[in-house]
XYZ file of C-alpha atoms in Angstrom:
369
model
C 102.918 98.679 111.049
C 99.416 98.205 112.294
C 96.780 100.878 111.665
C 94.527 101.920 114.863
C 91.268 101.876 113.598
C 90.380 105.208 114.835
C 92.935 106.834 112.898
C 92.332 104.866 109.122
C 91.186 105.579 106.612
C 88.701 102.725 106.552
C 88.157 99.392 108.054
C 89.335 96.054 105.903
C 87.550 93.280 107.289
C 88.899 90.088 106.336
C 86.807 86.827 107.111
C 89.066 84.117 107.491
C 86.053 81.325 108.015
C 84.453 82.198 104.873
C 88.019 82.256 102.898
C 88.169 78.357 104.722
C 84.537 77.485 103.033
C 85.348 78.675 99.628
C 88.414 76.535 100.293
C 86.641 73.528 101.157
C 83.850 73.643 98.681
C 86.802 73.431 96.246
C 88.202 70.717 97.709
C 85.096 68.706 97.625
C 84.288 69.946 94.020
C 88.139 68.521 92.729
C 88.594 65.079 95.047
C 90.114 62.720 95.451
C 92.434 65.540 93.480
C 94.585 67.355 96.524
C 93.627 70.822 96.929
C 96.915 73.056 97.471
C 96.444 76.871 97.838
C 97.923 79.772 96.118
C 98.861 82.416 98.364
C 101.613 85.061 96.547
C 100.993 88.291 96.354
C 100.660 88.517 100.670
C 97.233 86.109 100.256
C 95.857 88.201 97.414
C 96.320 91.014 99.552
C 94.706 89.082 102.422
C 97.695 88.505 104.894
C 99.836 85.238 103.627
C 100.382 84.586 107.080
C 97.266 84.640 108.343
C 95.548 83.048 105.303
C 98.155 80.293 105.441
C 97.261 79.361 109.226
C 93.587 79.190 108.667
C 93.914 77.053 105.519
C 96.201 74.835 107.472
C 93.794 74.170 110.485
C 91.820 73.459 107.667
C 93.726 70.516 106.113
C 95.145 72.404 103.509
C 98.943 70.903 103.176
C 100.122 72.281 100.073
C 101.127 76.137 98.853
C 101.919 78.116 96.337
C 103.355 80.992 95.909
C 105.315 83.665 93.544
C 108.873 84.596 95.461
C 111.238 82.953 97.263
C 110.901 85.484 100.286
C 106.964 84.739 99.955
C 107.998 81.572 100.566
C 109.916 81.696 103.821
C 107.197 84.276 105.282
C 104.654 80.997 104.716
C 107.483 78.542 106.265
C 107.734 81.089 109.139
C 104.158 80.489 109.880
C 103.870 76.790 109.088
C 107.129 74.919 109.463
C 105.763 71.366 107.988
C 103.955 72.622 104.906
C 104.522 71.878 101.169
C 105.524 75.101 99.651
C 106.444 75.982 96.041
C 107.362 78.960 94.445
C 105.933 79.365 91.128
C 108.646 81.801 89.632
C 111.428 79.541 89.827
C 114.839 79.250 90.793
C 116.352 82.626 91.306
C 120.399 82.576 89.956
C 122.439 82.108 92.774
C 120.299 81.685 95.032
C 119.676 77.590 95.806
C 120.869 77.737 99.298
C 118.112 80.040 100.272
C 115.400 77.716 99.273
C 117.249 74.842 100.367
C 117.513 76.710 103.729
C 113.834 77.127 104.190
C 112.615 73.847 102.429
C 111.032 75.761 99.384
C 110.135 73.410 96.357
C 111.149 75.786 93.021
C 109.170 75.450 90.362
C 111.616 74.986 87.811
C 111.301 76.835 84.076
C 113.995 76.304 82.398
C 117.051 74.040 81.724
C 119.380 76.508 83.564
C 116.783 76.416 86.572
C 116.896 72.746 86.551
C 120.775 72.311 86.307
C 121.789 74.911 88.866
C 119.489 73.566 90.866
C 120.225 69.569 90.543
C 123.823 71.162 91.136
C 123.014 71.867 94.753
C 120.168 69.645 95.518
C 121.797 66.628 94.500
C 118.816 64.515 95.070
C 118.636 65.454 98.796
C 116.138 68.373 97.909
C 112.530 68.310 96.186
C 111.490 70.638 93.114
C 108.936 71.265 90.622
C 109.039 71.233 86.664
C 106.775 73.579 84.720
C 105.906 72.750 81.205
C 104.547 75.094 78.810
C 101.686 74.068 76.710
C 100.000 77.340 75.520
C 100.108 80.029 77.640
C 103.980 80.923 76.703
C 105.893 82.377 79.696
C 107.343 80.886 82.172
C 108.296 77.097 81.382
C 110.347 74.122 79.115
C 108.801 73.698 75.730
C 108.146 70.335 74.727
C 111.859 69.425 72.659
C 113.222 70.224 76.040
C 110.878 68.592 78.224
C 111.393 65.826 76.236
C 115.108 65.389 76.581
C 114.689 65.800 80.371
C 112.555 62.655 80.436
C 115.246 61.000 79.191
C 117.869 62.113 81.645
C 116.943 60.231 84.665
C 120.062 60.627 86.283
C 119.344 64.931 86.056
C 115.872 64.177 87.091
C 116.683 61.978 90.430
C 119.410 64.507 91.511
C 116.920 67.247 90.429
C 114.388 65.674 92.757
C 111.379 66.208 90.664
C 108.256 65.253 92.337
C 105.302 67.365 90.666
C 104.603 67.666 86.899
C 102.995 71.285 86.398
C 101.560 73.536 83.627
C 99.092 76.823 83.850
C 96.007 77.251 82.244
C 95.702 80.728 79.828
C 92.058 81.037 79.406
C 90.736 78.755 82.344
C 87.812 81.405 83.553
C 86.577 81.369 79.707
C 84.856 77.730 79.550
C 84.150 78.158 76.097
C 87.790 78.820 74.706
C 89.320 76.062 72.579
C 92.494 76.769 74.277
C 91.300 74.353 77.550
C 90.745 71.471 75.634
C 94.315 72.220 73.733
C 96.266 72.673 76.995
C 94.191 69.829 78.451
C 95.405 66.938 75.844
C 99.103 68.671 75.367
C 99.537 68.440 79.126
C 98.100 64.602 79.018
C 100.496 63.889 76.317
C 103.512 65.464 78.457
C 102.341 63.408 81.005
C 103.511 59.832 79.175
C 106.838 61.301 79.322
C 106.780 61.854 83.022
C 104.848 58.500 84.019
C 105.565 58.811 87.497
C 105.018 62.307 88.924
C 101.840 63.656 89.760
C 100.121 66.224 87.601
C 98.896 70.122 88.926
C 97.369 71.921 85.729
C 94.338 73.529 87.376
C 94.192 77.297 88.898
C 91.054 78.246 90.320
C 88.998 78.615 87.213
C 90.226 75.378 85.931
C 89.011 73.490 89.115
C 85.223 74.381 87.310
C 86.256 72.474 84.329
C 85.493 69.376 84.774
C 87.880 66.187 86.212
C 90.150 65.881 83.335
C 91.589 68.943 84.412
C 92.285 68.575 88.341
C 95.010 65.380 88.301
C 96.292 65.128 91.408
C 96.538 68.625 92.992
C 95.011 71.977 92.053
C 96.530 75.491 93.142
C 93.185 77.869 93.066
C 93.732 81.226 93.925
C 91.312 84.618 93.666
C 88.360 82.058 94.482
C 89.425 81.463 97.798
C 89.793 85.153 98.399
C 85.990 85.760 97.245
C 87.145 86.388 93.405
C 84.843 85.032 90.671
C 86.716 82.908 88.635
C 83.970 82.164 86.401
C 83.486 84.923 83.683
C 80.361 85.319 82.563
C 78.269 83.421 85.099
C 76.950 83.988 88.803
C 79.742 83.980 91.628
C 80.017 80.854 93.433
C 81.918 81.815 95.737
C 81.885 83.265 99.489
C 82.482 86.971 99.867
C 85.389 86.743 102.148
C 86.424 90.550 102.421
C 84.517 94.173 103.521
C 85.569 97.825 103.750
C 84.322 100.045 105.321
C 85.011 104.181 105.636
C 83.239 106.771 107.797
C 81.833 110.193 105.820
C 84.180 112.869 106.295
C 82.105 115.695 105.579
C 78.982 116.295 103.692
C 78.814 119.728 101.722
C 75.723 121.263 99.792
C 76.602 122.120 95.432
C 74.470 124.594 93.701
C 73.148 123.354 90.358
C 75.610 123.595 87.492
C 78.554 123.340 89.814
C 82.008 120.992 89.534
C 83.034 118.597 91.736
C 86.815 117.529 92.216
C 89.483 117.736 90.138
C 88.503 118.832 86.708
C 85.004 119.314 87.500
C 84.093 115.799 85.237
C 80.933 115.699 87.064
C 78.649 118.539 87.161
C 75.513 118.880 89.663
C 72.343 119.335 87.524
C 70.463 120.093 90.315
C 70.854 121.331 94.007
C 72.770 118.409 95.177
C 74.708 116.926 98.463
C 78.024 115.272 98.154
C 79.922 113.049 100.869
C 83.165 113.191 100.707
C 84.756 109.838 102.107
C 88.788 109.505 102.905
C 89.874 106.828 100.560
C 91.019 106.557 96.462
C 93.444 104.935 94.423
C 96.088 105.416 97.335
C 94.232 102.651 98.857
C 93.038 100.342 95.937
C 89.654 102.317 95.201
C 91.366 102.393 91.243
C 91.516 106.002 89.562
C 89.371 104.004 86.606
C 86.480 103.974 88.802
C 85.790 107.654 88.371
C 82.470 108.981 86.906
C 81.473 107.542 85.228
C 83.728 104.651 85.709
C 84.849 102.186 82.617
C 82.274 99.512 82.635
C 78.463 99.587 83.882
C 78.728 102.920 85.297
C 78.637 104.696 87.791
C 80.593 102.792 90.185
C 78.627 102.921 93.743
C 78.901 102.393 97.017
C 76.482 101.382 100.014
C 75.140 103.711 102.534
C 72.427 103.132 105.158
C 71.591 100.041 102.605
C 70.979 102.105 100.043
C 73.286 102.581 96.819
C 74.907 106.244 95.944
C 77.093 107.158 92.949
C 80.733 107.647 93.033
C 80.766 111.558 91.223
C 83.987 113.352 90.043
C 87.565 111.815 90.187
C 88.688 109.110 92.218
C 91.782 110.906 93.653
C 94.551 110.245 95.621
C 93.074 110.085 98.831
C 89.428 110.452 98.562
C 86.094 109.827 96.860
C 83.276 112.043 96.024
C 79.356 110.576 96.406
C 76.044 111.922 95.390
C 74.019 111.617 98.139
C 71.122 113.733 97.297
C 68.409 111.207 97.293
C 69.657 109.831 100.552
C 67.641 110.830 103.979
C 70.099 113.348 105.464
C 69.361 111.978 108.672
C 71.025 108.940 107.488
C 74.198 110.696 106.059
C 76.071 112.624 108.394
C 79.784 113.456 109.207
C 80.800 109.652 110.749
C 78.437 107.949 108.891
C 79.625 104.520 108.145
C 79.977 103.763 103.928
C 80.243 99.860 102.724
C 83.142 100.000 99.772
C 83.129 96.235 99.813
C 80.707 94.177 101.192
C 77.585 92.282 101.246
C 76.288 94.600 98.857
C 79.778 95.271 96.904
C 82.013 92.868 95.337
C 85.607 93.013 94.108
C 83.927 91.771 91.043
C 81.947 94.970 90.884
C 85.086 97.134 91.470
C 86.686 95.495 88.763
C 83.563 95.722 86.790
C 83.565 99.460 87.246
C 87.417 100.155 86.693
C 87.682 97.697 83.082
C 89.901 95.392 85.490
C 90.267 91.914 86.983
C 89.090 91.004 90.763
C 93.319 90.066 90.778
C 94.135 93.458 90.369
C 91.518 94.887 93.142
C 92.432 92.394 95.623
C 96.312 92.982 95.162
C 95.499 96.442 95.241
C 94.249 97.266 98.409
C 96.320 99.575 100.514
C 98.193 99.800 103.407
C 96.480 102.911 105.496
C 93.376 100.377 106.421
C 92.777 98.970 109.720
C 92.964 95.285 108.866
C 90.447 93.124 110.914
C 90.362 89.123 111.072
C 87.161 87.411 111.890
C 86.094 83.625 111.989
């Protein structure tokens, strides 16, 4: 159910033509590799549907994403895309996909037999092959005896050779290079499918890993997929809250539960109506996990998170703020121009994945292009 804005607890802004330019730079950055687009999790938290119609108008052609019912939510939206679902081939359930013309990616022998079964040739699929990051997928002895069952392969309908990356964002691991050469090794077995082993951090890699398609994912959403180094990418979301109240604390007292964070001198505090209900993670209280405190924007000028994150609201030192600037209504940037999800994840000792997916449901969500 939509939110009214005037009755949320904050405004999620979501900027579809800036998601479309991180999407394209991509694109450019990988060709003549295809550049697919992972969309599970509802778009990173984004709106599936509405991510998958602006990446289509785009030229995207190609998706990705975790669960079969993921799936037919994108093929609800866009009834002539490419879509696989990465977690395979639920038991039992063939006709579904079949029904809604969703590629599994297949893991496993059983996956690939149950699903040859009903396909029978008529129906495409993908085959994942493990080469270092060891979850989902056929290990080598088995991908090898599958490439030399071409009679299971044609009535399997195999059209895209995949693996996944396990330490793509870290350029420096040795584990790229290893994945790299295993998967261009697995490749002479499978001479004449085209090859997806790059996320979005592996698209920064370099050519030998983007073959013929690439899947990125938290990049598109504004997520920096490069640890370590400057964002590349587009800020694609903001959230903003209005001040709820703003109360004066003698030195020496508590704030929130606990009383964690203690005034050392007369202070003001704005309280602000969201917390980990609605993605702002319980980690981020004072002092937060990671480059503390975590912060938020008001009037263009940065105030501390104090006290707990709790279930439904945030605490903020506002005492060096000009109290004609901070007032019951006020508006407070979360995530923004200023903010990042990076930050956010920064604060809480977490991944921009896990803030994106995060965000809550009592938001007014906005689209702009």
């Amino acid at each position: 159910m939509a939110v009214p804005p005037e009755l949320a607890a904050a405004e999620l802004t979501i900027n579809l033509a800036e998601l479309v330019e991180n999407w394209r730079m991509i694109a450019r950055q990988v060709a003549p590799a295809e550049c697919g687009a992972t969309i599970k999790a509802n778009g990173y938290g984004c709106g599936a549907t509405e991510v998958a119609q602006a990446l289509w108008t785009a030229g995207c052609r190609t998706f990705f994403v975790a669960l079969p019912v993921e799936g037919k939510q994108v093929r609800d939206a866009l009834p002539e895309a490419v879509i696989y679902v990465l977690d395979g081939l639920f038991a039992g359930q063939s006709d579904f996909y079949i029904a809604h013309g969703l590629r599994p990616s297949l893991v496993c022998p059983e996956d690939l037999h149950e699903w040859a079964d009903a396909a029978g040739g008529r129906h495409k699929a993908a085959v994942h092959i493990d080469t270092g990051i060891n979850r989902l997928g056929f290990d080598h002895a088995q991908a090898e005896a599958l490439s030399a069952d071409a009679d299971l392969m044609r009535r399997a309908g195999l059209c895209l050779l995949m693996s996944h990356l396990a330490s793509g964002d870290d350029e420096t691991s040795p584990s790229n290079a290893n994945q790299r050469d295993r998967f261009a090794g697995l490749r002479t077995l499978f001479p004449d499918l085209p090859a997806s082993l790059a996320n979005a951090p592996g698209t920064f890699l370099g050519p030998q890993f983007s073959h013929d398609l690439v899947r990125p994912g938290v990049a598109l959403y504004g997520g920096n997929p490069l640890t370590g180094k400057p964002n590349p990418m587009r800020s694609v979301i903001s959230l903003n809250a209005p001040v709820l109240q703003v109360r004066d604390v003698a030195a020496g007292d508590g704030v929130g539960y606990g009383a964690t964070w203690r005034a050392d001198r007369p202070s003001r505090v704005a309280i602000v109506g969201v917390g980990y209900a609605d993605g702002l993670l319980r980690a981020m209280s004072w002092p937060a996990q990671q480059d503390g405190p975590a912060k938020v924007c008001i009037a263009g000028q940065m105030a501390p998170i104090v006290g707990r994150v709790s279930m439904d609201m945030i605490t903020i030192d506002v005492t060096d703020l000009n109290p004609e600037q901070v007032r019951r209504g006020t508006a407070v940037e979360l995530l923004g121009k200023n903010i990042g999800v990076d930050d956010w994840a920064r604060w809480a000792g977490t991944l921009s994945y896990e803030i994106l997916t995060s965000l809550g449901r009592r938001y007014a969500k906005v689209y702009s292009s």
